[in-house]
Amino acid sequence: MKISIINGPNLNLLGQREPGIYGAQSFLDYFDTLKNRFPAVEFDYFQSNVEGEIIDALHNVGFSSDGIILNAAAYTHTSVGIGDAIKAIDTSVIEVHISNTFAREDFRHTSYITPHVKGIIVGFGLDVYRLAVESFLLK
Ligand code: DQA
């Protein structure tokens, strides 16, 4: 099983960025734990702060991966283009958010991603990525 993780803007700063909201662990550190936990899964990981690069990444893996875990970060709340890219590809996408976006500012309650994904997992810290992997493995 091949699972692709795509992270959007500012998630390269996990561990340093607002640790009270997003925790103190870097994503690459967490990613090592995730890979060790699921040795049978072939993971790839992409992060960008640029909207078009996230769309390109969805196109690149969206016809070959078995599942995509997407945290589009702030673009979740603004990007018609990322929503359209999810519609355009074959692979199922699970939308994840580290924080509980529904318990935060109103603008974070809107997602241009959610209508096009298989499901969403929000608010469990970095564990949202593990839960998304488990969900793909259930299939
Ligand atoms: C986030 C939530 C978004 O609202 C925010 O813009 C992020 C991170 C999360 O994982 O909790 O950058 O996607």
Short mmCIF file of C-alpha atoms in Angstrom, two decimals, residues 12-125:
data_model
loop_
_atom_site.label_atom_id
_atom_site.label_comp_id
_atom_site.label_asym_id
_atom_site.label_seq_id
_atom_site.Cartn_x
_atom_site.Cartn_y
_atom_site.Cartn_z
CA ASN A 12 7.26 23.08 7.71
CA LEU A 13 7.45 25.03 10.98
CA LEU A 14 5.67 22.43 13.11
CA GLY A 15 7.45 22.19 16.43
CA GLN A 16 8.32 25.91 16.44
CA ARG A 17 5.07 27.41 15.19
CA GLU A 18 2.43 28.20 17.86
CA PRO A 19 3.30 25.09 19.92
CA GLY A 20 0.29 25.69 22.18
CA ILE A 21 -1.91 24.89 19.16
CA TYR A 22 0.21 22.60 17.00
CA GLY A 23 2.51 20.90 19.53
CA ALA A 24 6.25 20.82 20.03
CA GLN A 25 7.21 18.04 17.59
CA SER A 26 8.51 18.66 14.09
CA PHE A 27 6.69 16.87 11.28
CA LEU A 28 9.82 15.06 10.10
CA ASP A 29 10.37 13.70 13.61
CA TYR A 30 6.75 12.54 13.77
CA PHE A 31 7.00 11.11 10.24
CA ASP A 32 9.83 8.78 11.38
CA THR A 33 7.55 7.41 14.13
CA LEU A 34 4.75 6.93 11.61
CA LYS A 35 6.98 5.05 9.16
CA ASN A 36 8.25 2.77 11.96
CA ARG A 37 4.69 2.04 13.06
CA PHE A 38 3.57 0.97 9.60
CA PRO A 39 6.56 -0.83 8.05
CA ALA A 40 4.40 -2.39 5.34
CA VAL A 41 3.23 0.99 4.06
CA GLU A 42 5.26 2.80 1.43
CA PHE A 43 5.04 6.48 2.37
CA ASP A 44 5.95 9.57 0.46
CA TYR A 45 5.82 13.09 1.85
CA PHE A 46 5.56 16.51 0.25
CA GLN A 47 5.24 19.92 1.88
CA SER A 48 4.91 23.30 0.18
CA ASN A 49 3.99 26.84 1.05
CA VAL A 50 2.88 27.41 -2.56
CA GLU A 51 -0.69 26.64 -3.64
CA GLY A 52 0.18 25.57 -7.21
CA GLU A 53 2.87 23.18 -5.95
CA ILE A 54 0.27 21.45 -3.76
CA ILE A 55 -1.99 21.09 -6.82
CA ASP A 56 0.96 19.67 -8.81
CA ALA A 57 1.69 17.22 -5.96
CA LEU A 58 -1.94 16.02 -5.99
CA HIS A 59 -1.67 15.46 -9.77
CA ASN A 60 1.66 13.65 -9.34
CA VAL A 61 0.48 11.08 -6.81
CA GLY A 62 -3.25 11.12 -7.52
CA PHE A 63 -3.21 8.35 -10.13
CA SER A 64 -0.70 6.02 -8.47
CA SER A 65 -1.00 6.24 -4.67
CA ASP A 66 -3.53 4.11 -2.82
CA GLY A 67 -4.43 6.99 -0.49
CA ILE A 68 -3.59 10.65 0.07
CA ILE A 69 -3.56 12.36 3.47
CA LEU A 70 -3.87 16.11 2.90
CA ASN A 71 -3.45 18.91 5.39
CA ALA A 72 -3.89 21.92 3.13
CA ALA A 73 -3.49 24.19 6.19
CA ALA A 74 -4.64 27.77 5.47
CA TYR A 75 -5.44 26.92 1.82
CA THR A 76 -8.21 24.68 3.17
CA HIS A 77 -10.22 27.81 3.80
CA THR A 78 -9.50 29.59 0.52
CA SER A 79 -8.52 27.28 -2.33
CA VAL A 80 -11.01 26.41 -5.06
CA GLY A 81 -7.99 25.14 -7.03
CA ILE A 82 -7.03 22.50 -4.47
CA GLY A 83 -10.67 21.41 -4.20
CA ASP A 84 -10.82 21.05 -8.00
CA ALA A 85 -7.55 19.09 -8.03
CA ILE A 86 -9.01 16.56 -5.57
CA LYS A 87 -12.00 16.17 -7.88
CA ALA A 88 -9.69 15.67 -10.86
CA ILE A 89 -7.64 12.76 -9.47
CA ASP A 90 -8.49 9.09 -8.90
CA THR A 91 -6.98 8.48 -5.45
CA SER A 92 -9.12 8.98 -2.33
CA VAL A 93 -8.08 11.86 -0.09
CA ILE A 94 -8.50 12.14 3.67
CA GLU A 95 -8.44 15.75 4.94
CA VAL A 96 -6.68 16.19 8.27
CA HIS A 97 -6.16 19.10 10.65
CA ILE A 98 -3.97 18.97 13.73
CA SER A 99 -6.09 21.49 15.63
CA ASN A 100 -9.86 21.39 16.00
CA THR A 101 -10.61 23.96 13.33
CA PHE A 102 -14.29 24.04 14.37
CA ALA A 103 -13.33 25.27 17.84
CA ARG A 104 -11.31 28.16 16.37
CA GLU A 105 -12.08 31.33 14.37
CA ASP A 106 -15.15 31.29 12.09
CA PHE A 107 -13.07 31.47 8.90
CA ARG A 108 -11.56 28.08 9.80
CA HIS A 109 -15.02 26.48 9.79
CA THR A 110 -15.18 26.71 5.99
CA SER A 111 -13.32 24.13 3.90
CA TYR A 112 -13.06 24.07 0.10
CA ILE A 113 -11.60 20.57 0.50
CA THR A 114 -14.22 18.72 2.55
CA PRO A 115 -16.89 18.32 -0.19
CA HIS A 116 -14.42 16.32 -2.32
CA VAL A 117 -12.72 14.04 0.25
CA LYS A 118 -13.47 10.60 1.60
CA GLY A 119 -13.50 11.88 5.18
CA ILE A 120 -12.01 14.32 7.62
CA ILE A 121 -10.05 13.85 10.86
CA VAL A 122 -9.52 16.96 12.96
CA GLY A 123 -8.32 17.99 16.38
CA PHE A 124 -6.26 15.04 17.64
CA GLY A 125 -2.87 16.67 17.23
#
